[in-house]
Amino acid sequence: MPIWDDEESTTSSQPQSINQRVRAGNALPILSHSAMFDLVLFGHEAFARYYAERIGYSYPNLPDVGQLANYDRYTNRTSDVDCKQFYLDCLKNHIFREAKAGGLDPDTLAEARAQADSVGASAFANLLGYPRFDQPQAYPLLALANLPFKIYLTISVTTFLEDALRKAGKNPLTKMCRWRGPIDAPEKDLWLIPDSYRPSKEQPLVYHLCGLDAHPQTKAPLPASLALTEDDHLEMLVNLAQDRGKENADRLPALVRGALFEDVVLLGFSLGGWAFRALYFGLIRQTGQEKDRRGVCCIQL
C-alpha cells in the first residue's frame, strides 16, 4: 500500500453519493403508475377496487391492474382496444365520482361531464381541478419536478408529471415508446425525438413507456397506445429486447437508452411486484455493461 503524508487527504477522490447525484440531477427517475394515483388521484388501491367492481372481478384477492385488465379482456371485451377504452372510461368515472364525493361544485362537475367523451383522462382530471398541488399528497410530485433532472421516465399513461413540471416553471417535451405498432402509425410524431432537441432542466423530456391516454397537442384519445394488460407488458419487453441498440430499429430512442446507464431512482414500485421486476430485469439490469457501477434507489411512496 502507499505511504500517505500526514497532510494528504484520502477522501478527495471519493465518488459522489447517489443522494448527491440525485440532488444535482445526475440520475434517471422512473415513476410508477400507482405513484401517480397515490399522489394525485385518491390512491391506487381505491381505483383498483373500483376497476375490479366494474369488470365483474369477484375473487377475494385483488391482483394488480395488469392482471385485472387481462381478466376483462378475455371475459368481457371483443377486442384489445375495447378493453383499453373501457379502462380509460373507468379512470374518468373514478375521478368524477371522487371529485363529486369531495364536494366539488355542481357547475364544474356538469362542465366536465359534458366534455367527458371528447377529452382524455388527464385533460378530464384537469377540468375537475386535478392535480391539486395545494394538497399535501401532491408535494412529493412537486419536489420531484423542482429537481434539475433532464429526463423522466414513467409507466403512467397520464400527463400529471408534465403538469407538475409546468407548475415548477419548466417546459417539458412529452414522448412515448413505440412498444407496438408499425413505424407509420398515426401517433408516430409522439415516438420521434427531434435531432436538434437536447433535454435540459428547463426543458426536460418526459418519456412514457406504456403509452398515453391522449395526444398532448391534438387531444385525440390514444387507447391503442396503452401497454395495459399483463400480456401487453410481456409483449413490450420482448419487443424492446429485439434490435436493441440498432439504429432506426431500436424501439427505445438512443437518448432514452443512454439515460438508463445513469443512476436510477424508482418511485412508487413494490419490490415484489411484476412491474418492478419487468423494469429491472428488462431495462435496468441488462445494460450490456460488465462494469456497471450505477446506483439503483427504490422509494415506495
mmCIF file of N, CA and C in Angstrom, residues 140-215:
data_model
loop_
_atom_site.group_PDB
_atom_site.id
_atom_site.type_symbol
_atom_site.label_atom_id
_atom_site.label_comp_id
_atom_site.label_asym_id
_atom_site.label_seq_id
_atom_site.Cartn_x
_atom_site.Cartn_y
_atom_site.Cartn_z
ATOM 1 N N PRO A 140 -44.716 15.584 -2.933
ATOM 2 C CA PRO A 140 -43.576 14.852 -3.483
ATOM 3 C C PRO A 140 -43.446 14.987 -4.997
ATOM 4 N N LEU A 141 -44.575 15.081 -5.707
ATOM 5 C CA LEU A 141 -44.528 15.261 -7.162
ATOM 6 C C LEU A 141 -43.934 16.614 -7.517
ATOM 7 N N LEU A 142 -44.302 17.640 -6.754
ATOM 8 C CA LEU A 142 -43.719 18.963 -6.975
ATOM 9 C C LEU A 142 -42.234 18.988 -6.622
ATOM 10 N N ALA A 143 -41.886 18.287 -5.545
ATOM 11 C CA ALA A 143 -40.468 18.222 -5.172
ATOM 12 C C ALA A 143 -39.650 17.565 -6.277
ATOM 13 N N LEU A 144 -40.194 16.513 -6.875
ATOM 14 C CA LEU A 144 -39.522 15.834 -7.982
ATOM 15 C C LEU A 144 -39.384 16.769 -9.183
ATOM 16 N N ALA A 145 -40.446 17.517 -9.475
ATOM 17 C CA ALA A 145 -40.428 18.432 -10.617
ATOM 18 C C ALA A 145 -39.427 19.559 -10.425
ATOM 19 N N ASN A 146 -39.150 19.922 -9.191
ATOM 20 C CA ASN A 146 -38.216 21.017 -8.922
ATOM 21 C C ASN A 146 -36.758 20.584 -8.928
ATOM 22 N N LEU A 147 -36.496 19.288 -8.961
ATOM 23 C CA LEU A 147 -35.120 18.818 -9.068
ATOM 24 C C LEU A 147 -34.630 18.987 -10.507
ATOM 25 N N PRO A 148 -33.326 19.174 -10.703
ATOM 26 C CA PRO A 148 -32.815 19.508 -12.041
ATOM 27 C C PRO A 148 -32.609 18.299 -12.956
ATOM 28 N N PHE A 149 -33.577 17.379 -12.998
ATOM 29 C CA PHE A 149 -33.481 16.233 -13.896
ATOM 30 C C PHE A 149 -33.717 16.688 -15.337
ATOM 31 N N LYS A 150 -33.052 16.018 -16.263
ATOM 32 C CA LYS A 150 -33.215 16.326 -17.685
ATOM 33 C C LYS A 150 -34.163 15.349 -18.371
ATOM 34 N N ILE A 151 -34.280 14.138 -17.839
ATOM 35 C CA ILE A 151 -35.148 13.110 -18.422
ATOM 36 C C ILE A 151 -35.909 12.432 -17.292
ATOM 37 N N TYR A 152 -37.199 12.227 -17.517
ATOM 38 C CA TYR A 152 -38.055 11.469 -16.615
ATOM 39 C C TYR A 152 -38.669 10.324 -17.403
ATOM 40 N N LEU A 153 -38.683 9.134 -16.821
ATOM 41 C CA LEU A 153 -39.409 8.008 -17.394
ATOM 42 C C LEU A 153 -40.597 7.688 -16.505
ATOM 43 N N THR A 154 -41.696 7.264 -17.115
ATOM 44 C CA THR A 154 -42.857 6.864 -16.331
ATOM 45 C C THR A 154 -43.609 5.766 -17.060
ATOM 46 N N ILE A 155 -44.258 4.894 -16.293
ATOM 47 C CA ILE A 155 -45.145 3.915 -16.910
ATOM 48 C C ILE A 155 -46.595 4.374 -16.801
ATOM 49 N N SER A 156 -46.815 5.572 -16.279
ATOM 50 C CA SER A 156 -48.160 6.140 -16.216
ATOM 51 C C SER A 156 -48.585 6.614 -17.600
ATOM 52 N N VAL A 157 -49.876 6.453 -17.911
ATOM 53 C CA VAL A 157 -50.398 6.917 -19.197
ATOM 54 C C VAL A 157 -50.968 8.328 -19.081
ATOM 55 N N THR A 158 -50.925 8.919 -17.900
ATOM 56 C CA THR A 158 -51.414 10.279 -17.693
ATOM 57 C C THR A 158 -50.270 11.281 -17.817
ATOM 58 N N THR A 159 -50.632 12.551 -17.919
ATOM 59 C CA THR A 159 -49.620 13.609 -18.059
ATOM 60 C C THR A 159 -49.560 14.501 -16.819
ATOM 61 N N PHE A 160 -49.802 13.921 -15.658
ATOM 62 C CA PHE A 160 -49.755 14.691 -14.419
ATOM 63 C C PHE A 160 -48.334 15.126 -14.072
ATOM 64 N N LEU A 161 -47.337 14.330 -14.462
ATOM 65 C CA LEU A 161 -45.955 14.742 -14.225
ATOM 66 C C LEU A 161 -45.637 16.009 -15.011
ATOM 67 N N GLU A 162 -46.126 16.080 -16.251
ATOM 68 C CA GLU A 162 -45.928 17.285 -17.040
ATOM 69 C C GLU A 162 -46.616 18.483 -16.386
ATOM 70 N N ASP A 163 -47.799 18.261 -15.793
ATOM 71 C CA ASP A 163 -48.479 19.342 -15.069
ATOM 72 C C ASP A 163 -47.601 19.867 -13.937
ATOM 73 N N ALA A 164 -46.969 18.950 -13.211
ATOM 74 C CA ALA A 164 -46.102 19.353 -12.101
ATOM 75 C C ALA A 164 -44.883 20.119 -12.603
ATOM 76 N N LEU A 165 -44.314 19.677 -13.718
ATOM 77 C CA LEU A 165 -43.142 20.358 -14.272
ATOM 78 C C LEU A 165 -43.501 21.773 -14.741
ATOM 79 N N ARG A 166 -44.661 21.909 -15.360
ATOM 80 C CA ARG A 166 -45.092 23.259 -15.760
ATOM 81 C C ARG A 166 -45.363 24.128 -14.538
ATOM 82 N N LYS A 167 -45.908 23.521 -13.483
ATOM 83 C CA LYS A 167 -46.115 24.256 -12.235
ATOM 84 C C LYS A 167 -44.787 24.757 -11.676
ATOM 85 N N ALA A 168 -43.719 24.009 -11.922
ATOM 86 C CA ALA A 168 -42.378 24.379 -11.467
ATOM 87 C C ALA A 168 -41.683 25.341 -12.427
ATOM 88 N N GLY A 169 -42.399 25.804 -13.453
ATOM 89 C CA GLY A 169 -41.833 26.781 -14.381
ATOM 90 C C GLY A 169 -41.040 26.183 -15.517
ATOM 91 N N LYS A 170 -41.234 24.889 -15.802
ATOM 92 C CA LYS A 170 -40.470 24.221 -16.859
ATOM 93 C C LYS A 170 -41.359 23.953 -18.077
ATOM 94 N N ASN A 171 -40.713 23.586 -19.174
ATOM 95 C CA ASN A 171 -41.420 23.344 -20.435
ATOM 96 C C ASN A 171 -41.092 21.932 -20.920
ATOM 97 N N PRO A 172 -41.796 20.907 -20.415
ATOM 98 C CA PRO A 172 -41.447 19.527 -20.747
ATOM 99 C C PRO A 172 -41.842 19.141 -22.165
ATOM 100 N N LEU A 173 -41.095 18.190 -22.722
ATOM 101 C CA LEU A 173 -41.421 17.571 -24.001
ATOM 102 C C LEU A 173 -41.961 16.174 -23.722
ATOM 103 N N THR A 174 -43.163 15.880 -24.208
ATOM 104 C CA THR A 174 -43.812 14.594 -23.966
ATOM 105 C C THR A 174 -43.626 13.668 -25.157
ATOM 106 N N LYS A 175 -43.094 12.484 -24.902
ATOM 107 C CA LYS A 175 -42.937 11.459 -25.929
ATOM 108 C C LYS A 175 -43.326 10.106 -25.332
ATOM 109 N N MET A 176 -43.576 9.128 -26.205
ATOM 110 C CA MET A 176 -43.938 7.802 -25.713
ATOM 111 C C MET A 176 -43.240 6.718 -26.515
ATOM 112 N N CYS A 177 -43.194 5.537 -25.950
ATOM 113 C CA CYS A 177 -42.461 4.409 -26.523
ATOM 114 C C CYS A 177 -43.272 3.729 -27.623
ATOM 115 N N ARG A 178 -42.596 3.344 -28.686
ATOM 116 C CA ARG A 178 -43.215 2.538 -29.740
ATOM 117 C C ARG A 178 -43.051 1.057 -29.377
ATOM 118 N N TRP A 179 -43.751 0.654 -28.334
ATOM 119 C CA TRP A 179 -43.612 -0.729 -27.879
ATOM 120 C C TRP A 179 -44.332 -1.703 -28.807
ATOM 121 N N ARG A 180 -45.275 -1.187 -29.586
ATOM 122 C CA ARG A 180 -46.015 -1.996 -30.549
ATOM 123 C C ARG A 180 -46.411 -1.099 -31.719
ATOM 124 N N GLY A 181 -46.656 -1.695 -32.840
ATOM 125 C CA GLY A 181 -47.206 -0.928 -33.946
ATOM 126 C C GLY A 181 -46.201 -0.616 -35.031
ATOM 127 N N PRO A 182 -46.682 -0.353 -36.255
ATOM 128 C CA PRO A 182 -45.810 -0.010 -37.380
ATOM 129 C C PRO A 182 -45.226 1.374 -37.214
ATOM 130 N N ILE A 183 -44.149 1.628 -37.912
ATOM 131 C CA ILE A 183 -43.442 2.898 -37.777
ATOM 132 C C ILE A 183 -44.259 4.059 -38.332
ATOM 133 N N ASP A 184 -45.267 3.770 -39.198
ATOM 134 C CA ASP A 184 -46.051 4.849 -39.806
ATOM 135 C C ASP A 184 -47.431 4.999 -39.170
ATOM 136 N N ALA A 185 -47.587 4.585 -37.919
ATOM 137 C CA ALA A 185 -48.870 4.711 -37.224
ATOM 138 C C ALA A 185 -49.224 6.190 -37.035
ATOM 139 N N PRO A 186 -50.524 6.497 -36.830
ATOM 140 C CA PRO A 186 -50.945 7.908 -36.718
ATOM 141 C C PRO A 186 -50.244 8.684 -35.611
ATOM 142 N N GLU A 187 -49.861 7.995 -34.541
ATOM 143 C CA GLU A 187 -49.228 8.702 -33.420
ATOM 144 C C GLU A 187 -47.706 8.727 -33.503
ATOM 145 N N LYS A 188 -47.158 8.531 -34.718
ATOM 146 C CA LYS A 188 -45.705 8.411 -34.857
ATOM 147 C C LYS A 188 -44.968 9.663 -34.416
ATOM 148 N N ASP A 189 -45.623 10.833 -34.448
ATOM 149 C CA ASP A 189 -44.952 12.062 -34.017
ATOM 150 C C ASP A 189 -44.599 12.018 -32.537
ATOM 151 N N LEU A 190 -45.303 11.182 -31.760
ATOM 152 C CA LEU A 190 -45.008 11.058 -30.335
ATOM 153 C C LEU A 190 -43.869 10.075 -30.069
ATOM 154 N N TRP A 191 -43.448 9.341 -31.072
ATOM 155 C CA TRP A 191 -42.327 8.410 -30.914
ATOM 156 C C TRP A 191 -40.992 9.071 -31.222
ATOM 157 N N LEU A 192 -41.018 10.046 -32.138
ATOM 158 C CA LEU A 192 -39.789 10.607 -32.680
ATOM 159 C C LEU A 192 -39.326 11.809 -31.874
ATOM 160 N N ILE A 193 -38.071 11.792 -31.470
ATOM 161 C CA ILE A 193 -37.464 12.915 -30.765
ATOM 162 C C ILE A 193 -36.616 13.693 -31.758
ATOM 163 N N PRO A 194 -36.871 14.983 -31.933
ATOM 164 C CA PRO A 194 -36.110 15.769 -32.922
ATOM 165 C C PRO A 194 -34.603 15.685 -32.674
ATOM 166 N N ASP A 195 -33.852 15.596 -33.761
ATOM 167 C CA ASP A 195 -32.395 15.510 -33.649
ATOM 168 C C ASP A 195 -31.810 16.735 -32.964
ATOM 169 N N SER A 196 -32.483 17.873 -33.117
ATOM 170 C CA SER A 196 -31.966 19.120 -32.544
ATOM 171 C C SER A 196 -32.275 19.262 -31.051
ATOM 172 N N TYR A 197 -33.131 18.382 -30.521
ATOM 173 C CA TYR A 197 -33.549 18.519 -29.121
ATOM 174 C C TYR A 197 -32.478 18.006 -28.173
ATOM 175 N N ARG A 198 -32.176 18.798 -27.176
ATOM 176 C CA ARG A 198 -31.257 18.397 -26.115
ATOM 177 C C ARG A 198 -31.972 18.609 -24.784
ATOM 178 N N PRO A 199 -32.292 17.547 -24.058
ATOM 179 C CA PRO A 199 -33.010 17.722 -22.793
ATOM 180 C C PRO A 199 -32.191 18.544 -21.809
ATOM 181 N N SER A 200 -32.898 19.367 -21.058
ATOM 182 C CA SER A 200 -32.254 20.221 -20.054
ATOM 183 C C SER A 200 -33.170 20.301 -18.850
ATOM 184 N N LYS A 201 -32.680 20.882 -17.769
ATOM 185 C CA LYS A 201 -33.519 21.007 -16.582
ATOM 186 C C LYS A 201 -34.671 21.982 -16.826
ATOM 187 N N GLU A 202 -34.509 22.900 -17.784
ATOM 188 C CA GLU A 202 -35.599 23.821 -18.131
ATOM 189 C C GLU A 202 -36.573 23.200 -19.115
ATOM 190 N N GLN A 203 -36.095 22.316 -19.994
ATOM 191 C CA GLN A 203 -36.927 21.647 -20.995
ATOM 192 C C GLN A 203 -36.682 20.139 -20.944
ATOM 193 N N PRO A 204 -37.146 19.505 -19.876
ATOM 194 C CA PRO A 204 -36.867 18.072 -19.715
ATOM 195 C C PRO A 204 -37.741 17.214 -20.629
ATOM 196 N N LEU A 205 -37.274 16.006 -20.867
ATOM 197 C CA LEU A 205 -38.030 15.001 -21.615
ATOM 198 C C LEU A 205 -38.815 14.142 -20.634
ATOM 199 N N VAL A 206 -40.118 13.983 -20.880
ATOM 200 C CA VAL A 206 -40.937 13.040 -20.123
ATOM 201 C C VAL A 206 -41.308 11.918 -21.083
ATOM 202 N N TYR A 207 -40.774 10.737 -20.816
ATOM 203 C CA TYR A 207 -40.933 9.606 -21.743
ATOM 204 C C TYR A 207 -41.850 8.566 -21.117
ATOM 205 N N HIS A 208 -42.968 8.299 -21.791
ATOM 206 C CA HIS A 208 -43.984 7.369 -21.306
ATOM 207 C C HIS A 208 -43.743 5.996 -21.923
ATOM 208 N N LEU A 209 -43.353 5.044 -21.104
ATOM 209 C CA LEU A 209 -43.036 3.705 -21.602
ATOM 210 C C LEU A 209 -44.278 2.921 -22.011
ATOM 211 N N CYS A 210 -45.416 3.198 -21.384
ATOM 212 C CA CYS A 210 -46.621 2.374 -21.598
ATOM 213 C C CYS A 210 -47.736 3.126 -22.313
ATOM 214 N N GLY A 211 -47.386 4.120 -23.116
ATOM 215 C CA GLY A 211 -48.378 4.822 -23.903
ATOM 216 C C GLY A 211 -48.984 6.024 -23.196
ATOM 217 N N LEU A 212 -49.948 6.648 -23.878
ATOM 218 C CA LEU A 212 -50.597 7.854 -23.374
ATOM 219 C C LEU A 212 -52.107 7.749 -23.540
ATOM 220 N N ASP A 213 -52.831 8.352 -22.608
ATOM 221 C CA ASP A 213 -54.293 8.325 -22.695
ATOM 222 C C ASP A 213 -54.801 9.151 -23.872
ATOM 223 N N ALA A 214 -54.085 10.229 -24.237
ATOM 224 C CA ALA A 214 -54.495 11.084 -25.346
ATOM 225 C C ALA A 214 -53.286 11.863 -25.851
ATOM 226 N N HIS A 215 -53.388 12.345 -27.065
ATOM 227 C CA HIS A 215 -52.311 13.139 -27.650
ATOM 228 C C HIS A 215 -52.231 14.480 -26.917
#
